[in-house]
Coordinates of C-alpha atoms and ligand atoms in Angstrom, one line a residue:
X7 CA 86.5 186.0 156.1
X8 CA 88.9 188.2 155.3
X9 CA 88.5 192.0 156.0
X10 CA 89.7 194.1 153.0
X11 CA 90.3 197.9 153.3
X12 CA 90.6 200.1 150.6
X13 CA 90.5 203.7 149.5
X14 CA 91.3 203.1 145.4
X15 CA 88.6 203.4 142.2
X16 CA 89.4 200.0 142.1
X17 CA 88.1 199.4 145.7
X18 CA 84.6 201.2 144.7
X19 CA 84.3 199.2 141.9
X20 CA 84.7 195.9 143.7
X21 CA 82.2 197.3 145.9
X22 CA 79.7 198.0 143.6
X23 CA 80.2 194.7 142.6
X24 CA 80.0 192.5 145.8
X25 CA 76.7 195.4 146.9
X26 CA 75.1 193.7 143.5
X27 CA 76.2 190.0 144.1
X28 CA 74.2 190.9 147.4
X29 CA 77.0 190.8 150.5
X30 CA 77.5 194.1 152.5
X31 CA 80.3 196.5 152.4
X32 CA 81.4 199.6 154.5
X33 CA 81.7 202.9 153.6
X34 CA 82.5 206.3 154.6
X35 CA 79.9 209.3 154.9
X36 CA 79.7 212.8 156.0
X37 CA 77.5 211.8 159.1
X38 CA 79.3 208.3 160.3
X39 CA 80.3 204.8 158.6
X40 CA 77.7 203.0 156.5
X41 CA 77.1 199.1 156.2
X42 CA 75.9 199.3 153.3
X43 CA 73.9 196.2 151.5
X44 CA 70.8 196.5 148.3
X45 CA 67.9 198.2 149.7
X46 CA 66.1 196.0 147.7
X47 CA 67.2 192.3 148.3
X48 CA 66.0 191.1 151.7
X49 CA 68.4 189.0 151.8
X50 CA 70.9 191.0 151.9
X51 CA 68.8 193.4 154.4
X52 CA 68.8 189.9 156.5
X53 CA 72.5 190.0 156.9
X54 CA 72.6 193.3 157.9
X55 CA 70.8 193.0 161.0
X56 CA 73.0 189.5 161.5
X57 CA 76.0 191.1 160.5
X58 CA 75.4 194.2 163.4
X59 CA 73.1 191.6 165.9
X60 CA 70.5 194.7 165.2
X61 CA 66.5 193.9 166.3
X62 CA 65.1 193.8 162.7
X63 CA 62.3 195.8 164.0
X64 CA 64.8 198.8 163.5
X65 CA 64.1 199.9 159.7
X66 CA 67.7 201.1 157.9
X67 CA 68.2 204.2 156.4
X68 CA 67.9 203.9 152.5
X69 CA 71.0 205.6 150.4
X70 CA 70.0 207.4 147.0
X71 CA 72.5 209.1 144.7
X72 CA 70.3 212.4 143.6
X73 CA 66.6 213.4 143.7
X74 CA 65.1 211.4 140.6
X75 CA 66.1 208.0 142.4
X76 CA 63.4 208.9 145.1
X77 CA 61.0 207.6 142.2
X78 CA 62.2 204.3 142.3
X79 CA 61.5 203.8 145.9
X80 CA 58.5 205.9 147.5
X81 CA 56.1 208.4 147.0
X82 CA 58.1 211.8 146.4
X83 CA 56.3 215.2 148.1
X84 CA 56.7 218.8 147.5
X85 CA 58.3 219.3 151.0
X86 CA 60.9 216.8 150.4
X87 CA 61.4 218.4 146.9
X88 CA 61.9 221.7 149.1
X89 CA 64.7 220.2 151.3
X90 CA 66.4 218.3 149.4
X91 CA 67.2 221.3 147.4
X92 CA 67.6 223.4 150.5
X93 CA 69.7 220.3 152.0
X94 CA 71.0 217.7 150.3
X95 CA 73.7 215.9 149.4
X96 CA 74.2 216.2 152.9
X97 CA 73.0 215.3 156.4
X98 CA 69.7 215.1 156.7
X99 CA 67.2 211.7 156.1
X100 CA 63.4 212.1 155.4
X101 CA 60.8 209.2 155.6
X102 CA 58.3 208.9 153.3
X103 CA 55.5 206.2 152.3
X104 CA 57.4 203.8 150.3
X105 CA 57.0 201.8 146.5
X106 CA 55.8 198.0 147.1
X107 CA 59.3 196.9 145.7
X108 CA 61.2 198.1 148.9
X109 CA 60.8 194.7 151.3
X110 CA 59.6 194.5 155.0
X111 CA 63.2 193.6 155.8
X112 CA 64.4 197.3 155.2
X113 CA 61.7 199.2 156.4
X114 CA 60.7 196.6 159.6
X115 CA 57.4 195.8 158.2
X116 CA 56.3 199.6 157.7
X117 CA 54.8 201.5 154.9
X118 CA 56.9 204.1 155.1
X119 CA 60.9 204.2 154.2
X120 CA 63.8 206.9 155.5
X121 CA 66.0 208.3 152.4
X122 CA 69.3 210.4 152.9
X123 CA 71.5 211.5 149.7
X124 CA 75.2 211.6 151.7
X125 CA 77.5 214.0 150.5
X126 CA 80.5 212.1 150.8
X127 CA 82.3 211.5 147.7
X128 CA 82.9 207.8 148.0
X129 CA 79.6 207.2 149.0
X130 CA 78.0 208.6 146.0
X131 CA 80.8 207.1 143.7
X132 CA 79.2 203.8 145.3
X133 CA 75.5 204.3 145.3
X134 CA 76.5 205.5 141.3
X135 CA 78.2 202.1 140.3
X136 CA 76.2 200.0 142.1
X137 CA 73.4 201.4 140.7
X138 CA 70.9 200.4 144.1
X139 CA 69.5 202.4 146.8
X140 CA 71.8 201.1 149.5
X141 CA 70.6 200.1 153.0
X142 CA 73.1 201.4 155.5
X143 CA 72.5 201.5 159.2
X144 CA 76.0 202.7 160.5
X145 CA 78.7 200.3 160.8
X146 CA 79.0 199.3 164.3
X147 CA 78.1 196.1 166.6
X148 CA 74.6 196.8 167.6
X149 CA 74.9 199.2 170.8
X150 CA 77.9 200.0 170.1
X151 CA 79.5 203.6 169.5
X152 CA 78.8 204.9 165.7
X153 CA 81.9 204.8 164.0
X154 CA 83.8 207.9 162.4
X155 CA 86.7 205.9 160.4
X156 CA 87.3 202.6 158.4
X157 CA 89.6 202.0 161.9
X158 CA 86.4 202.2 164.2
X159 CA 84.6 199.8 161.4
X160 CA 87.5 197.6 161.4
X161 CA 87.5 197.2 165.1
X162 CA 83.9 196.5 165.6
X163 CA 83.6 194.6 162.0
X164 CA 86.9 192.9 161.2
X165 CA 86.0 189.4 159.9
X166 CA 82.7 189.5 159.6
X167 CA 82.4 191.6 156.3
X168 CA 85.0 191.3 152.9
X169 CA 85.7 195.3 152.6
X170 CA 85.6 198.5 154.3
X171 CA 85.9 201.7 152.0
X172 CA 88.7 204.0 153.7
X173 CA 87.3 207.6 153.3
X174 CA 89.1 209.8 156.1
X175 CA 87.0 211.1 159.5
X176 CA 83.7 211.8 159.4
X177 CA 83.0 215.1 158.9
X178 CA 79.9 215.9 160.5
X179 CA 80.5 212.9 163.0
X180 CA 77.1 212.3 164.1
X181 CA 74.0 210.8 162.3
X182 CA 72.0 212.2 160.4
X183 CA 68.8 214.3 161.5
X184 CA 65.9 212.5 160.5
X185 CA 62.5 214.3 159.6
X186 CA 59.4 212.2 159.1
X187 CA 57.6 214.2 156.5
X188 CA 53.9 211.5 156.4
X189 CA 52.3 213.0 159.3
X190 CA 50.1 216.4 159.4
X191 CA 53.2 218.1 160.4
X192 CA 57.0 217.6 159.6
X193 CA 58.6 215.8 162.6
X194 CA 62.2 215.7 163.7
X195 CA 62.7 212.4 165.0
X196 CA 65.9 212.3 165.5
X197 CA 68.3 215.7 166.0
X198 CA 71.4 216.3 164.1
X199 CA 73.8 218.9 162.3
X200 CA 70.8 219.9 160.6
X201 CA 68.0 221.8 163.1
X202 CA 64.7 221.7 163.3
X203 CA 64.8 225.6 163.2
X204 CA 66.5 225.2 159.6
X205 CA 64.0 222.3 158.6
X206 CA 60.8 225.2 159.7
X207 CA 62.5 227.9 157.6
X208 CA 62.3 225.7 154.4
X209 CA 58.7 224.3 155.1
X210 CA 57.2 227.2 157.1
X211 CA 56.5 224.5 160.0
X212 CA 59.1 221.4 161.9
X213 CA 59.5 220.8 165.6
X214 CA 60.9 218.3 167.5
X215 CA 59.1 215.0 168.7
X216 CA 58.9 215.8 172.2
X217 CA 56.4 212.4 173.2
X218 CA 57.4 209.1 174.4
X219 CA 59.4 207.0 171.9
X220 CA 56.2 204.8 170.6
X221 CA 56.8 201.8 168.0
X222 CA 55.5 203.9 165.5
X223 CA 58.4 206.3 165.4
X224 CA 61.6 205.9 164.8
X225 CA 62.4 202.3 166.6
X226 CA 66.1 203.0 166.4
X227 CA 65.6 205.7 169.5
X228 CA 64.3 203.3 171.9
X229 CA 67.3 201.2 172.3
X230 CA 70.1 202.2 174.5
X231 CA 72.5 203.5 172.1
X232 CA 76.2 204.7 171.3
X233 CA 77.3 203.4 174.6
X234 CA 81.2 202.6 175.0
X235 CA 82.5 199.6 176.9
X236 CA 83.4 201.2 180.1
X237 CA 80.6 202.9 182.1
X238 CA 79.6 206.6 181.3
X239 CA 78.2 209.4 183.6
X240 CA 77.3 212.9 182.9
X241 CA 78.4 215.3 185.4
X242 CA 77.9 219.5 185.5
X243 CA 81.1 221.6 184.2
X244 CA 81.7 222.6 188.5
X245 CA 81.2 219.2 189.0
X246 CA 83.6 217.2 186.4
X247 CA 86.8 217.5 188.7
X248 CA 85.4 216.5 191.9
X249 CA 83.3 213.2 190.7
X250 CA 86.6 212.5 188.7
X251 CA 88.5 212.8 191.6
X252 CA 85.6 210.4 193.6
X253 CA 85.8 207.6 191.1
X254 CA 89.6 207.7 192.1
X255 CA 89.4 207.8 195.4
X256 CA 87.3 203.9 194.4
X257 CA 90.2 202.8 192.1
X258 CA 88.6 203.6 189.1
X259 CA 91.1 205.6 186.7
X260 CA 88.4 208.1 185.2
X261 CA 88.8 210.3 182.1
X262 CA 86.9 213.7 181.9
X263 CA 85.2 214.5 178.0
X264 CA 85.1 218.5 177.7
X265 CA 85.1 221.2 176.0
X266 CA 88.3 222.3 175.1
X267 CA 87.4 225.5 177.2
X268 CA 86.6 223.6 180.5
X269 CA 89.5 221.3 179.5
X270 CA 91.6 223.8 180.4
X271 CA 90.5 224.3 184.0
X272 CA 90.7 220.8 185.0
X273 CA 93.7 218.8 186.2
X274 CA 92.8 215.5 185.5
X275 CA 92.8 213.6 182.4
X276 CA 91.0 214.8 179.8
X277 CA 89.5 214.1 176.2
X278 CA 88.9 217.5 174.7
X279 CA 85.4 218.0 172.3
X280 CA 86.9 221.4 170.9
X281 CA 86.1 224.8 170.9
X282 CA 82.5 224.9 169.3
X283 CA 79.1 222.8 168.9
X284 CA 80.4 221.8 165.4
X285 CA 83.8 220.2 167.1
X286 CA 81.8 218.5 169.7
X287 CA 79.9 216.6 167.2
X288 CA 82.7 216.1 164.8
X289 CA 84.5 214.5 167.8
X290 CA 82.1 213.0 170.4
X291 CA 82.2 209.0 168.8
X292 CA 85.8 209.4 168.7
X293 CA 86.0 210.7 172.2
X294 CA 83.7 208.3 173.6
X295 CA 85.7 205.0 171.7
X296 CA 88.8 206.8 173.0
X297 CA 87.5 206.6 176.7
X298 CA 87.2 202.7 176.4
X299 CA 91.2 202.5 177.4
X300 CA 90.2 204.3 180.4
X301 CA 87.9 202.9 183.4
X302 CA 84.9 205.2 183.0
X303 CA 84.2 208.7 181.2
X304 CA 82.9 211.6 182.8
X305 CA 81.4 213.6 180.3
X306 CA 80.3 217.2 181.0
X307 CA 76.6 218.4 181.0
X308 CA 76.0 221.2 177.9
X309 CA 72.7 221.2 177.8
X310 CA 73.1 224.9 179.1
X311 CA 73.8 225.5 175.6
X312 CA 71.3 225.3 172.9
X313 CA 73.8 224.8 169.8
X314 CA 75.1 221.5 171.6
X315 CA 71.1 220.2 171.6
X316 CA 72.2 217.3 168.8
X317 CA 75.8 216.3 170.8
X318 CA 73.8 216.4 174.2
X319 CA 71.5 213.9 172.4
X320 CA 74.1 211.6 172.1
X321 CA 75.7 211.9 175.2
X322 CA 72.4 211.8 176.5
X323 CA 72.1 208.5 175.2
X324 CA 76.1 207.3 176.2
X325 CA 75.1 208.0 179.8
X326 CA 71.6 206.6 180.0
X327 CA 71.0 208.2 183.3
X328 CA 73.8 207.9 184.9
X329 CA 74.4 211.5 186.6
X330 CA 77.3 212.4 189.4
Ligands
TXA224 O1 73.8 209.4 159.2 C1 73.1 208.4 159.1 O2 71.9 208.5 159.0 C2 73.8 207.1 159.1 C3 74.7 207.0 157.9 C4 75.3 205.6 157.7 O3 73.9 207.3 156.8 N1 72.9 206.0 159.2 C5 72.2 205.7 160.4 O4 71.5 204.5 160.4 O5 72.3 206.4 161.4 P1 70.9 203.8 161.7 O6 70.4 202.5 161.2 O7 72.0 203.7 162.7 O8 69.8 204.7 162.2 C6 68.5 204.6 161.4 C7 67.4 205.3 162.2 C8 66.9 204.4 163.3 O9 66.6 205.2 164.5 C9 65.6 203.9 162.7 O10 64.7 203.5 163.6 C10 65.2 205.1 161.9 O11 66.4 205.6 161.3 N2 64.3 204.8 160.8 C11 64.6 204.1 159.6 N3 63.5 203.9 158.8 C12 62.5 204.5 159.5 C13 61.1 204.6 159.2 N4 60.5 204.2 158.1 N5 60.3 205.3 160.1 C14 60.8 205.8 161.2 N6 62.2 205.7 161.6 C15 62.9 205.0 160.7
MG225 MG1 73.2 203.4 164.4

């Protein structure tokens, strides 16, 4: 198959249209890419975890368009009343106990189901002629780094899916932060532009799920994630130079991912994450993609730093361990 991209009305429409005939389409949001298929055909849920070679015990994130549309798919509460109004359209996904009509197929088997309203213009123009709740886990190859423009979804996705919705960079750059709100208290399961800290000031109570990563949870987490094709270590900001220079010395032509602020003290080569903790996530995916012309990426420890928590996450993730 042919891979179409496209950034026209036209292009929405068509996707509306192939999202109702029940085959997937990509599309751009705030946080990263979308593949994007009914929420409500299992089918079509089916062929997203073919399309991405994703275990379909990992539920997918259901799209809405605006609050009411939470009726036709779970059980609304007062606290998610509370942030989507504090929140939303924007980064943030909250699960809640879900409607019969959503199948096992999106929501692995569980009673509950994870809803996000993204801010991005395209993406509501689809969710609003498609008239669906649209599935969308992002749009890269299982394991894969989560992409941040049509070109990443094109590299990872070319022939395997009939359009990709061009929408710019990613503005936010990483996913969302999800926030289970069916437990006794609300639980940020995953961490993203939007902090637990923000999440307790609309709800009076949120922290982070510090446990082990149980079944029960979100699934997604317990995978090896957002890892590029060329191995990844984390190193500390004195160190970055030094175990650059090491991997060298064994032939390996290293590039160092910093801050643009220890950028500047380093001599080797260098991908920079900007000046602040909003660059870093804006750029990380696109950093870590970019080190796959290199032979490895060193990528500098800022968990000194508590407004990089949601990057570190990632990276966290990217480097699985590996520490110079
Ligand atoms: O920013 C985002 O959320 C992006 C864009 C496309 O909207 N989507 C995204 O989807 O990151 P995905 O499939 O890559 O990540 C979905 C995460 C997984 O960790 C999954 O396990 C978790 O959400 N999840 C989905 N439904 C869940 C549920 N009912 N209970 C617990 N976790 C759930
Ligand atoms: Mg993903």
């Amino acid at each position: 198959m042919t891979t179409k991209i496209g950034d026209k009305k036209e292009d929405v429409l068509l996707a509306a249209k192939l999202l109702k005939e029940g085959e997937l389409v990509a599309f751009p949001t705030e946080t990263v890419y979308g593949l994007g298929g009914n929420a409500l055909d299992r089918e079509a849920a089916k062929k997203i975890y073919a399309v991405k070679g994703r275990p379909s015990d990992n539920p997918l994130i259901v799209h809405l368009s605006k609050w009411e549309d939470v009726y036709a798919v779970a059980y609304p509460t007062a606290q998610a009343k509370a942030l989507y109004d504090a929140f939303c359209p924007g980064p943030l996904t909250m699960i809640l106990k879900k409607l019969p009509i959503v199948p096992d197929e999106t929501t692995g088997g569980r009673d509950t189901v994870a809803l996000r309203f993204p801010s991005h213009p395209i993406a509501r123009a689809l969710i609003e002629a498609a008239g669906l709740p649209i599935a969308a886990p992002s749009a890269n190859v299982s394991k894969h780094v989560s992409p941040t423009s049509a070109w990443h979804v094109y590299n990872d996705l070319d022939g395997k899916i009939p359009l990709i919705l061009e929408g710019g960079d990613s503005d936010v750059g990483i996913e969302s932060t999800i926030v289970d709100l069916t437990g006794d208290e609300p639980t940020v399961l995953r961490p993203g532009a939007i902090t637990a800290e923000q999440i307790k000031a609309v709800l009076g109570s949120a922290d982070y799920y510090h446990g082990e990563i149980k079944e029960a949870l979100a699934p997604g987490m317990k995978y090896k994630h957002y890892s590029p094709k060329v191995p990844c270590y984390l190193a500390k900001r004195e160190k970055l130079q030094s175990a650059c220079e090491g991997l060298k010395k064994q032939g390996i032509d290293a590039v160092v991912i910093a801050t643009e602020q220890t950028a500047k003290s380093l001599s080797s080569a260098v991908i920079s994450l900007g000046e602040t903790a909003k660059d870093a996530q804006h750029r990380i995916y696109g950093a870590l993609r970019d080190a796959e012309k290199f032979g490895a990426a060193i990528i500098e420890d800022l968990s000194d730093k508590k407004e990089y928590f949601a990057a570190m996450d990632r990276i966290k993730k990217a480097t699985g361990g590996n520490i110079l």
